[in-house]
Coordinates of C-alpha atoms in Angstrom, one line a residue:
Chain A
X1 CA 53.9 -14.3 -3.6
X2 CA 52.6 -14.6 0.0
X3 CA 49.3 -16.2 0.6
X4 CA 46.9 -13.4 1.3
X5 CA 43.4 -14.0 2.6
X6 CA 41.9 -10.8 1.3
X7 CA 43.2 -8.8 -1.6
X8 CA 42.0 -6.4 -4.2
X9 CA 43.4 -5.8 -7.7
X10 CA 43.0 -2.3 -9.2
X11 CA 39.7 -1.9 -7.3
X12 CA 37.8 1.2 -8.3
X13 CA 34.9 2.4 -6.3
X14 CA 32.2 5.0 -6.6
X15 CA 28.5 5.7 -7.2
X16 CA 26.6 5.6 -10.5
X17 CA 29.6 4.7 -12.5
X18 CA 31.5 7.8 -11.4
X19 CA 34.7 6.6 -9.8
X20 CA 35.5 8.2 -6.4
X21 CA 38.7 6.3 -5.5
X22 CA 40.8 4.5 -8.1
X23 CA 43.2 1.6 -8.2
X24 CA 43.0 0.4 -4.6
X25 CA 45.5 -2.4 -4.1
X26 CA 45.1 -4.2 -0.8
X27 CA 46.6 -7.4 0.5
X28 CA 45.8 -8.8 3.9
X29 CA 47.0 -12.1 5.4
X30 CA 44.5 -14.2 7.3
X31 CA 44.0 -12.9 10.9
X32 CA 45.0 -9.3 10.4
X33 CA 43.2 -6.1 11.2
X34 CA 42.9 -3.5 8.5
X35 CA 41.7 0.0 9.5
X36 CA 40.5 2.7 7.2
X37 CA 41.1 6.2 8.3
X38 CA 40.6 9.5 6.5
X39 CA 38.6 12.8 6.7
X40 CA 34.8 12.9 6.5
X41 CA 33.6 12.2 3.0
X42 CA 36.9 10.6 1.9
X43 CA 35.1 7.4 0.9
X44 CA 35.7 5.0 3.8
X45 CA 32.1 3.8 3.7
X46 CA 32.2 3.6 -0.1
X47 CA 35.2 1.3 0.0
X48 CA 33.6 -0.9 2.6
X49 CA 30.2 -1.0 0.8
X50 CA 32.0 -2.0 -2.4
X51 CA 33.9 -4.8 -0.6
X52 CA 30.7 -6.2 0.8
X53 CA 29.0 -6.1 -2.6
X54 CA 26.4 -3.6 -1.6
X55 CA 27.8 -1.2 -4.2
X56 CA 28.8 -2.4 -7.6
X57 CA 32.5 -2.2 -8.3
X58 CA 33.4 0.2 -11.0
X59 CA 36.5 -1.7 -11.9
X60 CA 39.0 -4.3 -10.6
X61 CA 38.4 -7.4 -8.5
X62 CA 38.1 -8.3 -4.9
X63 CA 39.6 -11.7 -3.9
X64 CA 38.8 -13.9 -0.9
X65 CA 41.7 -16.3 -0.9
X66 CA 42.0 -17.3 -4.5
X67 CA 38.3 -16.8 -5.4
X68 CA 37.0 -13.6 -6.9
X69 CA 34.2 -12.3 -4.7
X70 CA 31.8 -12.0 -7.7
X71 CA 32.3 -15.7 -8.4
X72 CA 31.4 -16.9 -5.0
X73 CA 27.8 -18.2 -4.4
X74 CA 25.7 -15.9 -2.3
X75 CA 25.3 -18.4 0.5
X76 CA 29.0 -19.3 0.5
X77 CA 29.9 -15.7 0.8
X78 CA 27.5 -15.2 3.6
X79 CA 29.3 -18.0 5.6
X80 CA 32.6 -16.2 5.0
X81 CA 31.8 -12.6 5.4
X82 CA 29.6 -10.7 7.9
X83 CA 29.0 -7.0 8.2
X84 CA 28.2 -4.3 10.8
X85 CA 27.0 -1.2 8.9
X86 CA 26.3 2.3 10.0
X87 CA 22.8 1.8 8.6
X88 CA 20.7 0.3 11.4
X89 CA 19.2 -3.1 11.0
X90 CA 15.4 -3.1 10.9
X91 CA 14.2 -5.2 13.8
X92 CA 10.5 -4.6 14.3
X93 CA 9.2 -6.7 17.2
X94 CA 12.5 -8.5 17.7
X95 CA 14.4 -8.7 20.9
X96 CA 18.1 -8.7 21.0
X97 CA 18.4 -12.5 21.1
X98 CA 16.3 -12.6 17.9
X99 CA 18.6 -10.1 16.2
X100 CA 21.7 -12.0 17.1
X101 CA 20.0 -15.2 15.9
X102 CA 19.5 -13.7 12.4
X103 CA 23.3 -14.1 12.0
X104 CA 22.6 -17.9 11.7
X105 CA 20.7 -17.3 8.5
X106 CA 23.3 -18.9 6.1
X107 CA 23.4 -22.1 8.2
X108 CA 19.7 -22.8 8.7
X109 CA 17.5 -25.0 6.4
X110 CA 14.8 -24.1 3.9
X111 CA 12.5 -22.6 6.5
X112 CA 15.2 -21.0 8.6
X113 CA 14.4 -22.8 11.8
X114 CA 17.1 -22.7 14.4
X115 CA 18.6 -26.0 15.6
X116 CA 19.7 -26.6 19.2
X117 CA 23.3 -25.9 18.2
X118 CA 22.3 -22.6 16.5
X119 CA 20.6 -21.5 19.7
X120 CA 23.6 -22.5 21.8
X121 CA 25.8 -20.6 19.5
X122 CA 23.7 -17.5 19.9
X123 CA 23.9 -17.8 23.7
X124 CA 27.6 -18.2 23.7
X125 CA 28.2 -15.2 21.4
X126 CA 26.0 -13.1 23.6
X127 CA 28.0 -14.1 26.6
X128 CA 31.2 -13.3 24.8
X129 CA 30.0 -9.8 23.7
X130 CA 28.5 -9.1 27.2
X131 CA 25.0 -8.7 25.8
X132 CA 23.4 -11.5 27.8
X133 CA 21.8 -9.0 30.2
X134 CA 19.8 -7.3 27.4
X135 CA 18.8 -10.4 25.5
X136 CA 15.1 -10.1 26.3
X137 CA 15.0 -6.3 25.6
X138 CA 13.4 -5.1 22.4
X139 CA 16.1 -4.1 19.9
X140 CA 14.3 -0.9 18.9
X141 CA 14.2 0.3 22.4
X142 CA 17.8 -0.1 23.5
X143 CA 20.5 2.6 23.2
X144 CA 22.7 3.1 20.2
X145 CA 25.7 1.8 22.0
X146 CA 23.9 -1.3 23.1
X147 CA 22.6 -1.8 19.6
X148 CA 26.2 -1.7 18.3
X149 CA 27.2 -4.5 20.7
X150 CA 24.3 -6.6 19.6
X151 CA 25.2 -6.0 16.0
X152 CA 28.7 -7.2 16.7
X153 CA 27.3 -10.3 18.4
X154 CA 25.2 -10.9 15.3
X155 CA 28.2 -10.5 13.0
X156 CA 30.2 -13.0 15.1
X157 CA 27.3 -15.4 15.3
X158 CA 27.5 -15.7 11.5
X159 CA 30.9 -17.5 12.1
X160 CA 32.7 -15.4 9.4
X161 CA 36.2 -15.7 8.3
X162 CA 36.2 -12.0 7.6
X163 CA 34.1 -9.2 9.2
X164 CA 33.6 -5.8 7.7
X165 CA 32.7 -3.0 10.1
X166 CA 31.8 0.6 9.3
X167 CA 32.6 2.9 12.2
X168 CA 31.7 0.3 14.7
X169 CA 32.9 2.3 17.8
X170 CA 30.9 5.4 17.0
X171 CA 28.2 5.2 19.7
X172 CA 30.2 3.3 22.3
X173 CA 31.6 4.7 25.5
X174 CA 35.3 4.4 26.1
X175 CA 35.0 1.2 28.1
X176 CA 32.9 -0.5 25.4
X177 CA 35.2 0.8 22.7
X178 CA 38.1 -1.0 24.3
X179 CA 35.9 -4.0 25.0
X180 CA 34.7 -4.1 21.4
X181 CA 38.2 -3.9 20.0
X182 CA 39.5 -6.5 22.4
X183 CA 36.8 -8.9 21.3
X184 CA 37.9 -8.5 17.7
X185 CA 41.5 -9.1 18.7
X186 CA 40.5 -12.2 20.7
X187 CA 38.5 -13.5 17.8
X188 CA 41.4 -13.1 15.5
X189 CA 43.8 -14.9 17.8
X190 CA 41.4 -17.7 18.5
X191 CA 39.8 -18.2 15.1
X192 CA 42.0 -16.3 12.7
X193 CA 39.3 -13.8 12.0
X194 CA 40.3 -11.1 9.5
X195 CA 38.9 -7.7 10.2
X196 CA 38.4 -4.7 7.9
X197 CA 36.9 -1.6 9.6
X198 CA 36.8 2.2 9.5
X199 CA 37.6 4.1 12.6
X200 CA 37.5 7.8 13.6
X201 CA 39.6 7.3 16.7
X202 CA 43.2 7.6 15.5
X203 CA 44.7 6.6 18.9
X204 CA 42.8 3.4 18.8
X205 CA 43.5 2.7 15.1
X206 CA 47.2 3.1 16.0
X207 CA 47.1 0.4 18.7
X208 CA 44.8 -2.3 17.2
X209 CA 45.6 -2.3 13.5
X210 CA 48.1 -4.4 11.6
X211 CA 47.6 -2.3 8.5
X212 CA 46.1 1.1 8.0
X213 CA 44.6 2.4 4.7
X214 CA 44.6 6.2 4.5
X215 CA 42.0 7.6 2.1
X216 CA 41.8 11.1 0.8
X217 CA 41.2 12.3 -2.8
X218 CA 41.1 10.1 -5.9
X219 CA 43.9 7.7 -5.0
X220 CA 44.9 5.9 -1.9
X221 CA 46.9 8.3 0.1
X222 CA 49.0 5.8 2.0
X223 CA 48.7 2.1 2.9
X224 CA 51.0 0.4 5.5
X225 CA 51.6 -0.6 9.1
X226 CA 50.8 1.9 11.9
X227 CA 54.6 2.7 12.1
X228 CA 54.6 3.7 8.4
X229 CA 51.5 5.8 8.7
X230 CA 52.0 7.5 12.0
X231 CA 55.3 9.3 11.2
X232 CA 56.4 12.9 11.1
X233 CA 53.4 15.1 10.1
X234 CA 51.5 12.7 7.8
X235 CA 48.4 12.6 10.0
X236 CA 48.3 16.4 10.1
X237 CA 48.4 16.4 6.3
X238 CA 45.8 13.7 5.9
X239 CA 43.3 15.6 8.0
X240 CA 44.3 19.1 6.8
X241 CA 45.4 20.2 10.3
X242 CA 48.6 22.1 9.2
X243 CA 47.1 25.5 9.6
X244 CA 43.9 25.8 11.6
X245 CA 42.9 28.3 14.2
X246 CA 43.0 25.5 16.8
X247 CA 46.9 25.4 16.4
X248 CA 47.1 28.7 18.3
X249 CA 45.8 26.9 21.4
X250 CA 48.8 25.2 22.9
X251 CA 46.9 22.3 24.4
X252 CA 45.3 21.5 21.0
X253 CA 48.7 21.6 19.3
X254 CA 50.1 19.2 21.9
X255 CA 47.2 16.9 21.4
X256 CA 47.7 16.8 17.6
X257 CA 51.4 16.1 18.1
X258 CA 50.5 13.2 20.4
X259 CA 48.1 11.8 17.8
X260 CA 50.6 11.8 15.0
X261 CA 53.3 10.4 17.1
X262 CA 54.8 6.9 16.3
X263 CA 53.1 4.1 18.1
Chain B
X1 CA -9.7 5.5 34.3
X2 CA -6.7 5.1 32.0
X3 CA -5.2 2.3 34.1
X4 CA -8.5 0.4 34.1
X5 CA -8.7 0.6 30.3
X6 CA -5.1 -0.6 29.8
X7 CA -5.3 -3.7 32.0
X8 CA -7.6 -5.9 30.0
X9 CA -6.0 -4.7 26.8
X10 CA -2.6 -5.8 28.0
X11 CA -3.9 -9.2 29.0
X12 CA -5.4 -9.6 25.6
X13 CA -2.2 -8.8 23.8
X14 CA -0.1 -10.9 26.1
X15 CA 2.7 -8.6 27.0
X16 CA 6.4 -8.8 26.4
X17 CA 7.1 -10.7 29.6
X18 CA 6.0 -13.7 27.6
X19 CA 8.3 -12.8 24.7
X20 CA 11.5 -14.0 26.4
X21 CA 11.5 -17.7 26.4
X22 CA 11.4 -19.4 23.1
X23 CA 9.1 -22.2 24.1
X24 CA 6.5 -19.8 25.5
X25 CA 6.6 -17.8 22.3
X26 CA 6.0 -20.9 20.2
X27 CA 3.0 -21.7 22.4
X28 CA 1.7 -18.3 21.8
X29 CA 2.0 -18.6 18.0
X30 CA 0.2 -21.9 18.0
X31 CA -2.5 -20.6 20.3
X32 CA -3.1 -17.7 18.0
X33 CA -3.2 -20.0 14.9
X34 CA -5.7 -22.3 16.6
X35 CA -7.7 -19.4 17.8
X36 CA -7.9 -17.9 14.3
X37 CA -8.6 -21.4 12.8
X38 CA -11.6 -21.8 15.2
X39 CA -12.7 -18.3 14.4
X40 CA -12.7 -19.1 10.7
X41 CA -14.7 -22.3 11.1
X42 CA -17.2 -20.5 13.4
X43 CA -17.8 -17.6 11.1
X44 CA -17.9 -20.0 8.1
X45 CA -20.8 -21.9 9.6
X46 CA -22.5 -18.7 10.8
X47 CA -22.4 -17.4 7.2
X48 CA -24.0 -20.6 6.0
X49 CA -26.7 -20.7 8.7
X50 CA -27.7 -17.0 8.8
X51 CA -29.4 -15.3 5.9
X52 CA -32.8 -14.3 4.7
X53 CA -34.0 -17.8 5.6
X54 CA -32.2 -18.9 8.8
X55 CA -31.3 -22.5 9.0
X56 CA -30.7 -24.0 12.4
X57 CA -27.1 -25.3 12.9
X58 CA -28.0 -29.0 13.4
X59 CA -30.0 -29.0 10.2
X60 CA -27.1 -27.3 8.3
X61 CA -24.7 -30.0 9.4
X62 CA -27.1 -32.7 8.5
X63 CA -27.7 -31.3 5.1
X64 CA -24.1 -30.7 4.4
X65 CA -23.4 -34.3 5.4
X66 CA -25.6 -35.4 2.5
X67 CA -28.9 -36.2 4.2
X68 CA -32.1 -35.2 2.5
X69 CA -34.0 -32.2 3.8
X70 CA -36.2 -29.5 2.4
X71 CA -35.3 -29.2 -1.3
X72 CA -35.3 -25.4 -1.5
X73 CA -33.2 -25.1 1.6
X74 CA -30.7 -27.7 0.4
X75 CA -30.4 -25.8 -2.8
X76 CA -29.9 -22.5 -1.0
X77 CA -27.2 -24.1 1.2
X78 CA -25.3 -25.9 -1.5
X79 CA -25.6 -23.6 -4.5
X80 CA -25.6 -20.1 -2.9
X81 CA -24.4 -20.0 0.7
X82 CA -21.7 -22.6 0.7
X83 CA -19.8 -21.4 -2.4
X84 CA -20.2 -17.8 -1.2
X85 CA -18.7 -18.6 2.2
X86 CA -15.9 -20.6 0.7
X87 CA -15.1 -17.7 -1.7
X88 CA -15.1 -15.2 1.2
X89 CA -12.7 -17.5 3.2
X90 CA -10.3 -17.9 0.3
X91 CA -10.4 -14.4 -1.0
X92 CA -10.3 -12.8 2.5
X93 CA -7.1 -14.8 3.2
X94 CA -5.6 -13.8 -0.2
X95 CA -6.4 -10.2 0.4
X96 CA -4.8 -10.1 3.8
X97 CA -1.7 -11.9 2.5
X98 CA -1.4 -9.5 -0.5
X99 CA -1.4 -6.7 2.0
X100 CA 1.2 -8.3 4.2
X101 CA 3.5 -8.9 1.1
X102 CA 3.2 -5.3 0.0
X103 CA 3.8 -4.0 3.5
X104 CA 7.0 -6.1 3.7
X105 CA 8.0 -5.0 0.2
X106 CA 7.6 -1.3 0.8
X107 CA 8.5 -1.5 4.5
X108 CA 5.3 0.5 5.0
X109 CA 2.6 -0.5 7.4
X110 CA -0.2 1.1 5.5
X111 CA 0.6 -0.4 2.1
X112 CA -2.0 -2.6 0.6
X113 CA -3.6 -3.6 -2.8
X114 CA -6.4 -1.1 -2.4
X115 CA -4.4 2.0 -1.2
X116 CA -1.7 1.5 -3.8
X117 CA -4.2 1.5 -6.6
X118 CA -3.4 -2.1 -7.6
X119 CA -7.0 -3.2 -7.1
X120 CA -8.3 -0.3 -9.1
X121 CA -5.9 -1.1 -11.9
X122 CA -7.1 -4.7 -12.0
X123 CA -10.7 -3.5 -11.9
X124 CA -10.1 -1.2 -14.9
X125 CA -8.7 -4.0 -17.1
X126 CA -11.4 -6.4 -16.1
X127 CA -14.1 -3.9 -16.8
X128 CA -12.6 -3.2 -20.3
X129 CA -12.4 -6.9 -21.0
X130 CA -15.9 -7.6 -19.8
X131 CA -17.5 -4.8 -21.7
X132 CA -15.6 -5.8 -24.9
X133 CA -16.6 -9.4 -24.7
X134 CA -20.1 -8.9 -23.5
X135 CA -20.7 -6.6 -26.5
X136 CA -19.8 -9.6 -28.7
X137 CA -22.0 -11.9 -26.6
X138 CA -19.1 -14.0 -25.4
X139 CA -19.0 -15.1 -21.8
X140 CA -15.8 -14.5 -20.0
X141 CA -14.4 -17.5 -18.0
X142 CA -13.1 -17.2 -14.5
X143 CA -9.5 -17.9 -15.7
X144 CA -9.7 -15.2 -18.3
X145 CA -11.0 -12.8 -15.7
X146 CA -8.1 -13.5 -13.4
X147 CA -5.7 -13.1 -16.2
X148 CA -7.1 -9.7 -17.1
X149 CA -7.1 -8.6 -13.5
X150 CA -3.5 -9.8 -13.2
X151 CA -2.4 -7.6 -16.1
X152 CA -4.2 -4.6 -14.6
X153 CA -2.6 -5.3 -11.2
X154 CA 0.8 -5.4 -12.8
X155 CA 0.3 -2.2 -14.7
X156 CA -0.6 -0.3 -11.5
X157 CA 2.2 -2.0 -9.6
X158 CA 4.6 -0.9 -12.3
X159 CA 3.5 2.7 -11.8
X160 CA 3.8 2.4 -8.0
X161 CA 7.3 1.0 -8.4
X162 CA 8.3 3.8 -10.7
X163 CA 7.1 6.3 -8.1
X164 CA 8.6 4.5 -5.2
X165 CA 12.0 4.7 -6.9
X166 CA 11.8 8.5 -7.0
X167 CA 10.4 9.1 -3.5
X168 CA 11.3 7.2 -0.4
X169 CA 8.5 8.5 1.8
X170 CA 5.7 6.5 3.3
X171 CA 2.9 9.0 2.9
X172 CA 3.8 10.1 -0.6
X173 CA 3.8 6.5 -1.8
X174 CA 0.3 6.0 -0.5
X175 CA -0.8 9.4 -1.9
X176 CA 0.5 8.4 -5.4
X177 CA -1.2 5.0 -5.0
X178 CA -4.5 6.7 -4.2
X179 CA -4.1 8.9 -7.3
X180 CA -3.4 6.0 -9.5
X181 CA -6.5 4.3 -8.0
X182 CA -8.7 7.4 -8.8
X183 CA -7.4 7.5 -12.4
X184 CA -8.2 3.8 -12.9
X185 CA -11.6 4.2 -11.3
X186 CA -12.5 7.1 -13.5
X187 CA -11.7 5.1 -16.6
X188 CA -13.7 2.2 -15.2
X189 CA -16.7 4.5 -14.6
X190 CA -16.4 5.9 -18.1
X191 CA -16.4 2.4 -19.6
X192 CA -19.4 1.4 -17.6
X193 CA -21.3 4.5 -18.6
X194 CA -20.9 3.6 -22.3
X195 CA -21.6 -0.1 -21.8
X196 CA -25.0 -1.6 -22.9
X197 CA -27.8 -1.3 -20.4
X198 CA -28.0 -5.0 -19.7
X199 CA -24.4 -5.2 -18.6
X200 CA -24.5 -2.2 -16.3
X201 CA -26.3 -3.8 -13.4
X202 CA -23.9 -6.7 -13.4
X203 CA -20.8 -4.5 -13.7
X204 CA -22.0 -1.9 -11.3
X205 CA -22.5 -4.3 -8.5
X206 CA -19.2 -5.9 -9.0
X207 CA -17.2 -2.7 -9.3
X208 CA -18.3 -1.7 -5.8
X209 CA -17.1 -5.0 -4.3
X210 CA -19.4 -7.9 -3.5
X211 CA -19.2 -11.6 -2.7
X212 CA -22.7 -12.4 -4.0
X213 CA -23.3 -14.6 -6.9
X214 CA -20.3 -17.0 -6.5
X215 CA -20.6 -20.3 -8.3
X216 CA -18.8 -23.5 -7.6
X217 CA -16.8 -23.0 -10.8
X218 CA -15.5 -19.7 -9.5
X219 CA -14.6 -21.3 -6.2
X220 CA -12.7 -24.0 -7.9
X221 CA -10.6 -21.7 -10.0
X222 CA -9.8 -19.3 -7.1
X223 CA -9.0 -22.1 -4.7
X224 CA -6.4 -23.6 -7.1
X225 CA -4.8 -20.2 -7.9
X226 CA -4.8 -18.9 -4.3
X227 CA -3.6 -22.1 -2.6
X228 CA -0.8 -22.6 -5.1
X229 CA 0.3 -19.0 -4.6
X230 CA 0.0 -19.4 -0.8
X231 CA 2.2 -22.4 -1.0
X232 CA 4.8 -20.5 -3.0
X233 CA 4.7 -17.6 -0.6
X234 CA 5.1 -19.9 2.3
X235 CA 8.2 -21.4 0.8
X236 CA 9.7 -17.9 0.5
X237 CA 9.3 -17.2 4.3
X238 CA 13.1 -17.5 5.0
X239 CA 14.3 -15.0 2.4
X240 CA 11.4 -12.8 3.4
X241 CA 12.6 -12.8 7.0
X242 CA 16.0 -11.6 5.9
X243 CA 14.4 -9.0 3.6
X244 CA 12.7 -7.5 6.7
X245 CA 16.2 -6.7 8.2
X246 CA 16.8 -4.2 5.4
X247 CA 18.4 -4.6 1.9
X248 CA 22.0 -4.4 3.0
X249 CA 21.7 -7.0 5.6
X250 CA 19.6 -9.3 3.5
X251 CA 22.2 -9.1 0.8
X252 CA 25.0 -10.0 3.3
X253 CA 22.9 -13.0 4.4
X254 CA 23.0 -14.3 0.8
X255 CA 19.6 -13.4 -0.4
X256 CA 19.1 -12.6 -4.1
X257 CA 17.1 -9.4 -3.5
X258 CA 16.2 -8.8 -7.1
X259 CA 14.6 -12.2 -7.6
X260 CA 12.9 -12.0 -4.2
X261 CA 11.4 -8.6 -5.0
X262 CA 10.2 -9.8 -8.4
X263 CA 8.5 -12.8 -6.6
X264 CA 6.8 -10.6 -4.1
X265 CA 5.5 -8.3 -6.8
X266 CA 4.2 -11.2 -8.9
X267 CA 2.6 -13.1 -6.0
X268 CA 0.9 -10.1 -4.4
X269 CA -0.4 -9.1 -7.9
X270 CA -1.8 -12.7 -8.4
X271 CA -3.6 -12.4 -5.0
X272 CA -5.0 -9.0 -5.8
X273 CA -6.0 -10.1 -9.3
X274 CA -7.9 -13.0 -7.9
X275 CA -9.8 -10.9 -5.5
X276 CA -10.7 -8.2 -8.0
X277 CA -11.7 -10.7 -10.7
X278 CA -14.3 -12.4 -8.4
X279 CA -15.3 -9.9 -5.8
X280 CA -14.2 -6.5 -7.1
X281 CA -12.1 -4.1 -5.1
X282 CA -12.3 -4.5 -1.3
X283 CA -10.8 -1.8 0.9
X284 CA -8.9 -1.9 4.1
X285 CA -8.8 -5.7 4.8
X286 CA -5.2 -5.8 3.4
X287 CA -4.0 -3.3 5.9
X288 CA -6.2 -4.1 9.0
X289 CA -6.0 -7.8 9.0
X290 CA -2.2 -8.2 8.9
X291 CA -1.8 -5.5 11.5
X292 CA -4.2 -7.1 14.0
X293 CA -2.6 -10.5 13.4
X294 CA 0.8 -9.0 13.9
X295 CA -0.3 -7.5 17.2
X296 CA -1.7 -10.9 18.3
X297 CA 1.4 -12.8 17.4
X298 CA 3.8 -10.1 18.5
X299 CA 6.2 -11.0 15.7
X300 CA 6.7 -10.2 12.1
X301 CA 8.4 -13.5 11.3
X302 CA 6.9 -14.6 8.0
X303 CA 6.8 -18.3 8.8
X304 CA 4.1 -17.5 11.4
X305 CA 2.7 -14.4 9.8
X306 CA 1.9 -16.0 6.5
X307 CA -0.5 -18.7 7.7
X308 CA -1.9 -16.4 10.5
X309 CA -2.5 -13.6 8.1
X310 CA -4.4 -15.8 5.8
X311 CA -6.7 -17.1 8.6
X312 CA -7.0 -13.5 10.0
X313 CA -8.1 -12.2 6.6
X314 CA -10.6 -15.0 6.3
X315 CA -12.1 -14.3 9.7
X316 CA -12.2 -10.6 9.1
X317 CA -13.9 -11.0 5.7
X318 CA -16.4 -13.7 6.9
X319 CA -17.4 -11.4 9.7
X320 CA -17.8 -8.4 7.4
X321 CA -19.7 -10.4 4.8
X322 CA -22.0 -11.7 7.5
X323 CA -22.8 -8.1 8.5
X324 CA -23.1 -7.0 4.9
X325 CA -25.8 -9.6 4.3
X326 CA -27.7 -9.2 7.5
X327 CA -27.5 -5.6 8.7
X328 CA -30.0 -4.1 6.4
X329 CA -31.6 -7.3 5.1
X330 CA -33.0 -7.9 2.6
X331 CA -30.9 -5.1 1.0
X332 CA -27.3 -6.2 0.8
X333 CA -24.5 -3.7 1.6
X334 CA -21.4 -3.6 -0.5
X335 CA -18.6 -5.5 1.3
X336 CA -16.3 -2.4 1.2
X337 CA -18.8 -0.4 3.2
X338 CA -18.5 -2.9 6.1
X339 CA -14.7 -3.5 5.8
X340 CA -14.2 0.3 5.8
X341 CA -16.1 0.7 9.1
X342 CA -13.9 -1.8 10.8
X343 CA -10.7 -1.4 8.8
X344 CA -10.3 2.4 8.5
X345 CA -10.0 3.0 12.3
X346 CA -7.2 0.4 12.4
X347 CA -5.3 2.3 9.7
X348 CA -5.8 5.5 11.7
X349 CA -4.5 3.8 14.7
X350 CA -1.4 2.6 12.9
X351 CA -0.6 6.1 11.5
X352 CA -1.0 7.8 14.9
X353 CA 1.2 5.2 16.6
X354 CA 3.8 5.6 13.8
X355 CA 3.9 9.3 14.3
X356 CA 4.5 8.9 18.0
X357 CA 7.2 6.4 17.4
X358 CA 9.1 8.6 15.0
X359 CA 9.2 11.4 17.5
X360 CA 10.5 9.3 20.3

């Protein structure tokens, strides 16, 4: 068996003990990017929330390396896994620098006072994510796109081995989408960061992911490399685009063909 | 006109241009703490000096230092004014901190022990216990009073928690708290009406909220309880700061949310219980003081807010108690009358600002 950094065994997720998706089997080597795609309401967020421990698993186990996630101590897990959620972080009276600095939480002492190294780390990460220019701005008063970048900075500042991102590119303009994804790729090459995220932009998922998980219905629809997922008319099936009125429009039809094309 | 009004206000609140550099911010936090500390001392001495018999400041200091003076005045200072001022200082701080904890817990700027009905719940149980024991001619000790109040506070808190699970709405939570408060107050009134005549005066004064009649024994007990709890709360400042980010992010930071929530509930109930057991329910301090302190500090970071809130509450209560004693002397106003005059406008201000913010 290969050495996987992140894996799940018969993971079953859902709300209030009602399973939504059953028997999810994932295996991801260190430093790979896994992207979740699927139609709205397919359960992408549910899967991500279950992985981060925000939702109780209904069945199965999640492993980080050889350890079961449930067996890890809370602080140990915090040093290994960071998150960027769709739900906004509450940052009353905090500027962007403060928000990024909250990522240092698992490393500070009893009273949470930042050391010189912690502060330096925050500065470096803000430089890396191009957020230095808004460091003094109040977090509640910047745009959604800027917030998203600050949240990424915060997640990186936590020095994780794996980062979980729920639709991280939603509010970003095209330049920052690319910027965002290239930072993730850079982090994985430099530090072996493993990434699990959900994306709505199929064309981006196609080019950045090592593995793609397609969700729809009760079981995993398909799990594999971009080449395995983007073939023939699978994408059209996944998103129910086989027969829609938009197919009559030639330009739309061509766009869909281009989306489902092999990378 | 508008510009003229805004300029001094901005200077007072030290605008965001300060907020950037970390060093400057730390200076600001220390300045605020020192400022509040001096305010507490100042009003503490004013409370001792001013009263139906004014005592000049130098005389006060001399007598407190142990020198002999007029015997009656020494007695007034030592046995009446000093314990009372000490009680106001301790309970005011506790009240403010209880408010801050509840606001953090519910993520609601107008939460507090009074509006959520926690004070009234404590009051109800204390009244029941007092009437029961007084009827049997047993004196109730301070510790027993705190314990009774704590049970009452936990009962109300339980109801509020049940309601808050069903509805996630700031105003509805407060409305349900006020309702619980009314129910508890009604029961208290009922009990007082049926109590023996001799007890009524005592109970009636207390149920309206008053700092008068504090003894050194009271002060001793409340000091121990409040300072131990304060210490525990201060030790929680790091997980509290993560909790302020929201549940999901706190969890990812490695905070055990269930334990933390339980701690907040218990500690804020202890604070509320202490206040109610000794001074009765006091309105608005729990909301107004933390809010004003937050504006002064320009942060909600617990490590600064916890000590500053305590001092802020002390200053606020010492100031209000001074007015309660002197405004219509020799008649004494109930402390809630004064705190409401200064506190209620602050609550209105918070709600109006909140509305504006949510529309933006």
